[in-house]
Amino acid sequence: MNIILLGPPGAGKGTQAHFLVEDRGMIQLSTGDMLREAKDSGTEMGKKVAEVMARGDLVTDDIVIGLIREKLEGENASGFIFDGFPRTLAQADALDTLLSETGETLDAVIEMRVDDEALVSRITARSTCGGCGEVYNDITKPWPEDGKCANCGSTDIKRRADDNEESLRQRLMEYYKKTSPLIGYYYAKGKLRSVDGLGEIDEVKAAIADALA
Ligand code: AMP
């Protein structure tokens, strides 16, 4: 099964993608993670995208489509979770083509609905574990007091450079201008399932399981 998790920054796509990886053995393809890796590795492409990401703008379609193409050609999985991709109609069309080239299909698009005020507070309180990617929140799920990730024991707490209020406003603007039209696009294709992303993590997880059943 191949699915897309669609929603604004902070909707919980990464958190829910982790569950799907653990429970179903699917492979998470997060273009945000791939771009952060490129940024950290200091390649030419990484340097180019770093500023764009820090501002909260979208990286060009060519770059992200290229990253996804490489992964699809290299991996053999029981299903892909596209997390943060596609973000434009051009990317959605490219994904269609890439999947059909490898004989795959897109089974469902899960739209995670969350109101904007909740996003701002979620994102500005967010940290992730550098060891395993576990997501924490200063208020609802703080780092364990011993400083070690509850999942993997790492002490590497990471906060994203673009998880500040100014970049977030721009990321939201990009979402509404360029990504939200994909909701109608996938509805028209009969692929869209919408879930309430505001509930407790386990409630959202159950809603996604229902939507995929
Ligand atoms: P994310 O981790 O999904 O929130 O993505 C972080 C940042 O990476 C975004 O704000 C964009 O600058 C960039 N990015 C991630 N995925 C894409 C994509 N599919 N298209 C364009 N830019 C992307």
PDB file of C-alpha atoms and ligand atoms in Angstrom:
ATOM      1  CA  MET A   1       0.000   0.000   0.000  1.00  0.00           C
ATOM      2  CA  ASN A   2       1.312   3.452  -0.908  1.00  0.00           C
ATOM      3  CA  ILE A   3      -0.101   6.470   0.872  1.00  0.00           C
ATOM      4  CA  ILE A   4       0.400  10.202   1.180  1.00  0.00           C
ATOM      5  CA  LEU A   5       0.143  12.045   4.507  1.00  0.00           C
ATOM      6  CA  LEU A   6      -1.091  15.519   3.613  1.00  0.00           C
ATOM      7  CA  GLY A   7      -1.421  18.420   6.017  1.00  0.00           C
ATOM      8  CA  PRO A   8       0.109  21.702   7.145  1.00  0.00           C
ATOM      9  CA  PRO A   9       3.409  21.855   9.050  1.00  0.00           C
ATOM     10  CA  GLY A  10       2.840  20.547  12.572  1.00  0.00           C
ATOM     11  CA  ALA A  11      -0.223  18.462  11.679  1.00  0.00           C
ATOM     12  CA  GLY A  12       1.549  15.353  12.993  1.00  0.00           C
ATOM     13  CA  LYS A  13       2.538  13.707   9.711  1.00  0.00           C
ATOM     14  CA  GLY A  14       5.966  12.624  10.952  1.00  0.00           C
ATOM     15  CA  THR A  15       4.604  11.205  14.209  1.00  0.00           C
ATOM     16  CA  GLN A  16       1.957   9.174  12.440  1.00  0.00           C
ATOM     17  CA  ALA A  17       4.368   8.064   9.726  1.00  0.00           C
ATOM     18  CA  HIS A  18       6.570   6.551  12.464  1.00  0.00           C
ATOM     19  CA  PHE A  19       3.635   4.461  13.701  1.00  0.00           C
ATOM     20  CA  LEU A  20       2.923   3.204  10.196  1.00  0.00           C
ATOM     21  CA  VAL A  21       6.586   2.244   9.809  1.00  0.00           C
ATOM     22  CA  GLU A  22       6.578   0.372  13.134  1.00  0.00           C
ATOM     23  CA  ASP A  23       3.212  -1.321  12.729  1.00  0.00           C
ATOM     24  CA  ARG A  24       3.134  -2.100   9.021  1.00  0.00           C
ATOM     25  CA  GLY A  25       6.764  -2.177   7.930  1.00  0.00           C
ATOM     26  CA  MET A  26       6.182   0.622   5.455  1.00  0.00           C
ATOM     27  CA  ILE A  27       8.957   2.971   4.363  1.00  0.00           C
ATOM     28  CA  GLN A  28       8.676   6.660   5.222  1.00  0.00           C
ATOM     29  CA  LEU A  29       9.793   9.007   2.488  1.00  0.00           C
ATOM     30  CA  SER A  30      10.021  12.458   4.044  1.00  0.00           C
ATOM     31  CA  THR A  31      11.352  15.071   1.643  1.00  0.00           C
ATOM     32  CA  GLY A  32      11.882  17.390   4.645  1.00  0.00           C
ATOM     33  CA  ASP A  33      14.206  14.803   6.252  1.00  0.00           C
ATOM     34  CA  MET A  34      16.008  14.218   2.941  1.00  0.00           C
ATOM     35  CA  LEU A  35      16.558  17.952   2.485  1.00  0.00           C
ATOM     36  CA  ARG A  36      17.800  18.362   6.074  1.00  0.00           C
ATOM     37  CA  GLU A  37      20.274  15.525   5.464  1.00  0.00           C
ATOM     38  CA  ALA A  38      21.467  17.239   2.290  1.00  0.00           C
ATOM     39  CA  LYS A  39      21.808  20.496   4.224  1.00  0.00           C
ATOM     40  CA  ASP A  40      23.858  18.856   6.990  1.00  0.00           C
ATOM     41  CA  SER A  41      26.114  17.058   4.525  1.00  0.00           C
ATOM     42  CA  GLY A  42      27.223  20.422   3.105  1.00  0.00           C
ATOM     43  CA  THR A  43      26.790  19.428  -0.566  1.00  0.00           C
ATOM     44  CA  GLU A  44      26.179  22.137  -3.176  1.00  0.00           C
ATOM     45  CA  MET A  45      22.514  21.188  -3.248  1.00  0.00           C
ATOM     46  CA  GLY A  46      22.430  21.275   0.542  1.00  0.00           C
ATOM     47  CA  LYS A  47      23.828  24.792   0.637  1.00  0.00           C
ATOM     48  CA  LYS A  48      21.315  25.911  -1.965  1.00  0.00           C
ATOM     49  CA  VAL A  49      18.301  24.596  -0.086  1.00  0.00           C
ATOM     50  CA  ALA A  50      19.377  25.656   3.432  1.00  0.00           C
ATOM     51  CA  GLU A  51      18.365  29.298   3.012  1.00  0.00           C
ATOM     52  CA  VAL A  52      15.137  28.441   1.258  1.00  0.00           C
ATOM     53  CA  MET A  53      14.149  26.113   4.098  1.00  0.00           C
ATOM     54  CA  ALA A  54      15.131  28.574   6.828  1.00  0.00           C
ATOM     55  CA  ARG A  55      12.822  31.169   5.249  1.00  0.00           C
ATOM     56  CA  GLY A  56       9.968  28.675   5.125  1.00  0.00           C
ATOM     57  CA  ASP A  57       9.718  28.728   1.321  1.00  0.00           C
ATOM     58  CA  LEU A  58       9.341  25.635  -0.830  1.00  0.00           C
ATOM     59  CA  VAL A  59      12.392  24.076  -2.465  1.00  0.00           C
ATOM     60  CA  THR A  60      12.076  23.776  -6.258  1.00  0.00           C
ATOM     61  CA  ASP A  61      10.035  20.924  -7.691  1.00  0.00           C
ATOM     62  CA  ASP A  62      13.025  19.571  -9.678  1.00  0.00           C
ATOM     63  CA  ILE A  63      15.079  18.987  -6.545  1.00  0.00           C
ATOM     64  CA  VAL A  64      12.418  17.214  -4.508  1.00  0.00           C
ATOM     65  CA  ILE A  65      11.137  15.142  -7.423  1.00  0.00           C
ATOM     66  CA  GLY A  66      14.752  14.044  -8.044  1.00  0.00           C
ATOM     67  CA  LEU A  67      15.117  12.990  -4.401  1.00  0.00           C
ATOM     68  CA  ILE A  68      11.910  10.961  -4.487  1.00  0.00           C
ATOM     69  CA  ARG A  69      12.853   9.356  -7.810  1.00  0.00           C
ATOM     70  CA  GLU A  70      16.170   8.136  -6.351  1.00  0.00           C
ATOM     71  CA  LYS A  71      14.420   6.604  -3.344  1.00  0.00           C
ATOM     72  CA  LEU A  72      11.709   4.894  -5.366  1.00  0.00           C
ATOM     73  CA  GLU A  73      14.295   3.356  -7.645  1.00  0.00           C
ATOM     74  CA  GLY A  74      16.468   2.231  -4.731  1.00  0.00           C
ATOM     75  CA  GLU A  75      13.958   0.782  -2.282  1.00  0.00           C
ATOM     76  CA  ASN A  76      11.907  -2.361  -2.333  1.00  0.00           C
ATOM     77  CA  ALA A  77       9.170  -1.981   0.237  1.00  0.00           C
ATOM     78  CA  SER A  78       5.819  -3.271   1.294  1.00  0.00           C
ATOM     79  CA  GLY A  79       4.592   0.262   0.844  1.00  0.00           C
ATOM     80  CA  PHE A  80       5.667   3.877   0.929  1.00  0.00           C
ATOM     81  CA  ILE A  81       4.422   6.700   3.123  1.00  0.00           C
ATOM     82  CA  PHE A  82       4.971   9.990   1.369  1.00  0.00           C
ATOM     83  CA  ASP A  83       5.396  12.530   4.164  1.00  0.00           C
ATOM     84  CA  GLY A  84       5.593  16.164   3.077  1.00  0.00           C
ATOM     85  CA  PHE A  85       5.531  15.208  -0.604  1.00  0.00           C
ATOM     86  CA  PRO A  86       3.866  16.140  -2.902  1.00  0.00           C
ATOM     87  CA  ARG A  87       3.499  19.797  -1.955  1.00  0.00           C
ATOM     88  CA  THR A  88       2.567  21.209  -5.392  1.00  0.00           C
ATOM     89  CA  LEU A  89       0.415  20.048  -8.275  1.00  0.00           C
ATOM     90  CA  ALA A  90       3.561  19.564 -10.386  1.00  0.00           C
ATOM     91  CA  GLN A  91       4.945  17.232  -7.705  1.00  0.00           C
ATOM     92  CA  ALA A  92       1.641  15.342  -7.565  1.00  0.00           C
ATOM     93  CA  ASP A  93       1.732  14.793 -11.336  1.00  0.00           C
ATOM     94  CA  ALA A  94       5.372  13.691 -11.135  1.00  0.00           C
ATOM     95  CA  LEU A  95       4.528  11.206  -8.382  1.00  0.00           C
ATOM     96  CA  ASP A  96       1.789   9.711 -10.549  1.00  0.00           C
ATOM     97  CA  THR A  97       4.282   9.211 -13.345  1.00  0.00           C
ATOM     98  CA  LEU A  98       7.004   7.800 -11.076  1.00  0.00           C
ATOM     99  CA  LEU A  99       4.632   5.303  -9.487  1.00  0.00           C
ATOM    100  CA  SER A 100       3.271   4.143 -12.797  1.00  0.00           C
ATOM    101  CA  GLU A 101       6.818   3.680 -14.139  1.00  0.00           C
ATOM    102  CA  THR A 102       7.544   1.263 -11.278  1.00  0.00           C
ATOM    103  CA  GLY A 103       4.170  -0.486 -11.636  1.00  0.00           C
ATOM    104  CA  GLU A 104       2.937   0.931  -8.322  1.00  0.00           C
ATOM    105  CA  THR A 105      -0.279   2.723  -7.489  1.00  0.00           C
ATOM    106  CA  LEU A 106      -1.295   5.305  -4.943  1.00  0.00           C
ATOM    107  CA  ASP A 107      -3.854   3.825  -2.579  1.00  0.00           C
ATOM    108  CA  ALA A 108      -4.911   6.681  -0.337  1.00  0.00           C
ATOM    109  CA  VAL A 109      -4.216  10.264   0.646  1.00  0.00           C
ATOM    110  CA  ILE A 110      -4.766  10.984   4.327  1.00  0.00           C
ATOM    111  CA  GLU A 111      -5.508  14.632   4.953  1.00  0.00           C
ATOM    112  CA  MET A 112      -4.713  15.593   8.570  1.00  0.00           C
ATOM    113  CA  ARG A 113      -6.860  18.558   9.568  1.00  0.00           C
ATOM    114  CA  VAL A 114      -5.606  20.847  12.364  1.00  0.00           C
ATOM    115  CA  ASP A 115      -6.477  24.474  13.082  1.00  0.00           C
ATOM    116  CA  ASP A 116      -3.803  27.119  12.572  1.00  0.00           C
ATOM    117  CA  GLU A 117      -3.506  28.317  16.180  1.00  0.00           C
ATOM    118  CA  ALA A 118      -2.815  24.756  17.329  1.00  0.00           C
ATOM    119  CA  LEU A 119      -0.077  24.489  14.702  1.00  0.00           C
ATOM    120  CA  VAL A 120       1.793  27.543  15.962  1.00  0.00           C
ATOM    121  CA  SER A 121       1.874  26.274  19.546  1.00  0.00           C
ATOM    122  CA  ARG A 122       2.724  22.715  18.502  1.00  0.00           C
ATOM    123  CA  ILE A 123       5.619  23.757  16.313  1.00  0.00           C
ATOM    124  CA  THR A 124       7.227  26.297  18.600  1.00  0.00           C
ATOM    125  CA  ALA A 125       7.264  23.642  21.386  1.00  0.00           C
ATOM    126  CA  ARG A 126       8.566  20.847  19.163  1.00  0.00           C
ATOM    127  CA  SER A 127      11.835  18.942  19.468  1.00  0.00           C
ATOM    128  CA  THR A 128      12.935  15.648  17.973  1.00  0.00           C
ATOM    129  CA  CYS A 129      15.416  12.974  18.923  1.00  0.00           C
ATOM    130  CA  GLY A 130      18.519  13.034  16.734  1.00  0.00           C
ATOM    131  CA  GLY A 131      18.911   9.300  17.314  1.00  0.00           C
ATOM    132  CA  CYS A 132      15.549   7.903  16.243  1.00  0.00           C
ATOM    133  CA  GLY A 133      13.342  10.812  15.154  1.00  0.00           C
ATOM    134  CA  GLU A 134      10.910  10.488  18.070  1.00  0.00           C
ATOM    135  CA  VAL A 135       8.924  13.729  18.322  1.00  0.00           C
ATOM    136  CA  TYR A 136       8.614  15.539  21.667  1.00  0.00           C
ATOM    137  CA  ASN A 137       6.630  18.588  22.792  1.00  0.00           C
ATOM    138  CA  ASP A 138       7.695  20.852  25.680  1.00  0.00           C
ATOM    139  CA  ILE A 139       4.144  20.906  27.062  1.00  0.00           C
ATOM    140  CA  THR A 140       2.379  17.687  26.115  1.00  0.00           C
ATOM    141  CA  LYS A 141       5.322  15.275  25.842  1.00  0.00           C
ATOM    142  CA  PRO A 142       8.482  16.735  27.370  1.00  0.00           C
ATOM    143  CA  TRP A 143      11.910  15.087  27.165  1.00  0.00           C
ATOM    144  CA  PRO A 144      12.388  12.585  29.998  1.00  0.00           C
ATOM    145  CA  GLU A 145      14.039  14.207  33.019  1.00  0.00           C
ATOM    146  CA  ASP A 146      17.139  12.012  32.722  1.00  0.00           C
ATOM    147  CA  GLY A 147      17.772  13.702  29.344  1.00  0.00           C
ATOM    148  CA  LYS A 148      17.582  10.417  27.419  1.00  0.00           C
ATOM    149  CA  CYS A 149      15.107   9.705  24.639  1.00  0.00           C
ATOM    150  CA  ALA A 150      12.452   7.294  25.948  1.00  0.00           C
ATOM    151  CA  ASN A 151      12.599   5.383  22.678  1.00  0.00           C
ATOM    152  CA  CYS A 152      16.319   4.956  21.953  1.00  0.00           C
ATOM    153  CA  GLY A 153      18.247   6.467  24.890  1.00  0.00           C
ATOM    154  CA  SER A 154      19.974   9.122  22.775  1.00  0.00           C
ATOM    155  CA  THR A 155      20.718  12.478  24.440  1.00  0.00           C
ATOM    156  CA  ASP A 156      20.703  14.328  21.096  1.00  0.00           C
ATOM    157  CA  ILE A 157      17.768  16.772  21.353  1.00  0.00           C
ATOM    158  CA  LYS A 158      17.197  18.611  18.090  1.00  0.00           C
ATOM    159  CA  ARG A 159      15.154  21.707  17.368  1.00  0.00           C
ATOM    160  CA  ARG A 160      14.609  22.625  13.745  1.00  0.00           C
ATOM    161  CA  ALA A 161      15.977  25.948  12.522  1.00  0.00           C
ATOM    162  CA  ASP A 162      12.637  26.653  10.808  1.00  0.00           C
ATOM    163  CA  ASP A 163      10.484  25.869  13.869  1.00  0.00           C
ATOM    164  CA  ASN A 164      10.096  29.520  14.838  1.00  0.00           C
ATOM    165  CA  GLU A 165       7.025  31.677  14.509  1.00  0.00           C
ATOM    166  CA  GLU A 166       8.249  33.745  11.529  1.00  0.00           C
ATOM    167  CA  SER A 167       9.267  30.764   9.363  1.00  0.00           C
ATOM    168  CA  LEU A 168       6.143  28.937  10.386  1.00  0.00           C
ATOM    169  CA  ARG A 169       3.902  31.768   9.124  1.00  0.00           C
ATOM    170  CA  GLN A 170       5.670  31.548   5.772  1.00  0.00           C
ATOM    171  CA  ARG A 171       5.430  27.731   5.723  1.00  0.00           C
ATOM    172  CA  LEU A 172       1.689  28.067   6.375  1.00  0.00           C
ATOM    173  CA  MET A 173       1.386  30.610   3.561  1.00  0.00           C
ATOM    174  CA  GLU A 174       3.140  28.209   1.186  1.00  0.00           C
ATOM    175  CA  TYR A 175       0.841  25.427   2.369  1.00  0.00           C
ATOM    176  CA  TYR A 176      -2.334  27.384   1.670  1.00  0.00           C
ATOM    177  CA  LYS A 177      -1.115  28.777  -1.662  1.00  0.00           C
ATOM    178  CA  LYS A 178       0.561  25.720  -3.170  1.00  0.00           C
ATOM    179  CA  THR A 179      -0.251  22.545  -1.232  1.00  0.00           C
ATOM    180  CA  SER A 180      -3.870  22.850  -0.148  1.00  0.00           C
ATOM    181  CA  PRO A 181      -5.123  22.635  -3.793  1.00  0.00           C
ATOM    182  CA  LEU A 182      -3.981  18.995  -3.607  1.00  0.00           C
ATOM    183  CA  ILE A 183      -6.938  18.296  -1.303  1.00  0.00           C
ATOM    184  CA  GLY A 184      -9.352  18.953  -4.165  1.00  0.00           C
ATOM    185  CA  TYR A 185      -7.077  17.196  -6.636  1.00  0.00           C
ATOM    186  CA  TYR A 186      -7.027  13.938  -4.665  1.00  0.00           C
ATOM    187  CA  TYR A 187     -10.715  14.228  -3.745  1.00  0.00           C
ATOM    188  CA  ALA A 188     -11.508  14.328  -7.457  1.00  0.00           C
ATOM    189  CA  LYS A 189      -9.352  11.240  -7.953  1.00  0.00           C
ATOM    190  CA  GLY A 190     -11.329   9.425  -5.232  1.00  0.00           C
ATOM    191  CA  LYS A 191      -8.227   8.983  -3.060  1.00  0.00           C
ATOM    192  CA  LEU A 192      -8.860  11.467  -0.255  1.00  0.00           C
ATOM    193  CA  ARG A 193      -9.630  10.456   3.351  1.00  0.00           C
ATOM    194  CA  SER A 194      -9.741  13.227   5.953  1.00  0.00           C
ATOM    195  CA  VAL A 195      -8.989  12.712   9.630  1.00  0.00           C
ATOM    196  CA  ASP A 196      -9.110  15.083  12.587  1.00  0.00           C
ATOM    197  CA  GLY A 197      -5.470  15.695  13.464  1.00  0.00           C
ATOM    198  CA  LEU A 198      -6.262  17.605  16.672  1.00  0.00           C
ATOM    199  CA  GLY A 199      -7.020  14.676  18.970  1.00  0.00           C
ATOM    200  CA  GLU A 200      -4.646  12.670  21.159  1.00  0.00           C
ATOM    201  CA  ILE A 201      -1.883  10.887  19.248  1.00  0.00           C
ATOM    202  CA  ASP A 202      -3.546   7.487  19.738  1.00  0.00           C
ATOM    203  CA  GLU A 203      -6.921   8.791  18.568  1.00  0.00           C
ATOM    204  CA  VAL A 204      -5.368  10.131  15.390  1.00  0.00           C
ATOM    205  CA  LYS A 205      -3.546   6.835  14.911  1.00  0.00           C
ATOM    206  CA  ALA A 206      -6.863   4.957  15.216  1.00  0.00           C
ATOM    207  CA  ALA A 207      -8.584   7.352  12.803  1.00  0.00           C
ATOM    208  CA  ILE A 208      -5.837   6.728  10.245  1.00  0.00           C
ATOM    209  CA  ALA A 209      -6.139   2.974  10.681  1.00  0.00           C
ATOM    210  CA  ASP A 210      -9.901   3.283  10.060  1.00  0.00           C
ATOM    211  CA  ALA A 211      -9.327   5.419   6.991  1.00  0.00           C
ATOM    212  CA  LEU A 212      -6.931   2.816   5.573  1.00  0.00           C
ATOM    213  CA  ALA A 213      -9.122  -0.195   6.392  1.00  0.00           C
TER     214      ALA A 213
HETATM  215  P1  AMP B   1       8.986  19.414   6.457  1.00  0.00           P
HETATM  216  O1  AMP B   1      10.004  18.680   7.258  1.00  0.00           O
HETATM  217  O2  AMP B   1       8.113  18.505   5.650  1.00  0.00           O
HETATM  218  O3  AMP B   1       8.186  20.384   7.307  1.00  0.00           O
HETATM  219  O4  AMP B   1       9.795  20.309   5.408  1.00  0.00           O
HETATM  220  C1  AMP B   1      10.713  21.310   5.825  1.00  0.00           C
HETATM  221  C2  AMP B   1      11.043  22.227   4.662  1.00  0.00           C
HETATM  222  O5  AMP B   1      11.668  21.485   3.613  1.00  0.00           O
HETATM  223  C3  AMP B   1       9.854  22.910   4.006  1.00  0.00           C
HETATM  224  O6  AMP B   1       9.445  24.092   4.695  1.00  0.00           O
HETATM  225  C4  AMP B   1      10.412  23.205   2.613  1.00  0.00           C
HETATM  226  O7  AMP B   1      11.313  24.309   2.660  1.00  0.00           O
HETATM  227  C5  AMP B   1      11.230  21.954   2.336  1.00  0.00           C
HETATM  228  N1  AMP B   1      10.425  20.881   1.707  1.00  0.00           N
HETATM  229  C6  AMP B   1      10.115  19.657   2.239  1.00  0.00           C
HETATM  230  N2  AMP B   1       9.389  18.923   1.387  1.00  0.00           N
HETATM  231  C7  AMP B   1       9.222  19.697   0.278  1.00  0.00           C
HETATM  232  C8  AMP B   1       8.537  19.496  -0.941  1.00  0.00           C
HETATM  233  N3  AMP B   1       7.865  18.366  -1.213  1.00  0.00           N
HETATM  234  N4  AMP B   1       8.574  20.515  -1.857  1.00  0.00           N
HETATM  235  C9  AMP B   1       9.255  21.659  -1.602  1.00  0.00           C
HETATM  236  N5  AMP B   1       9.892  21.916  -0.462  1.00  0.00           N
HETATM  237  C10 AMP B   1       9.896  20.943   0.482  1.00  0.00           C
END
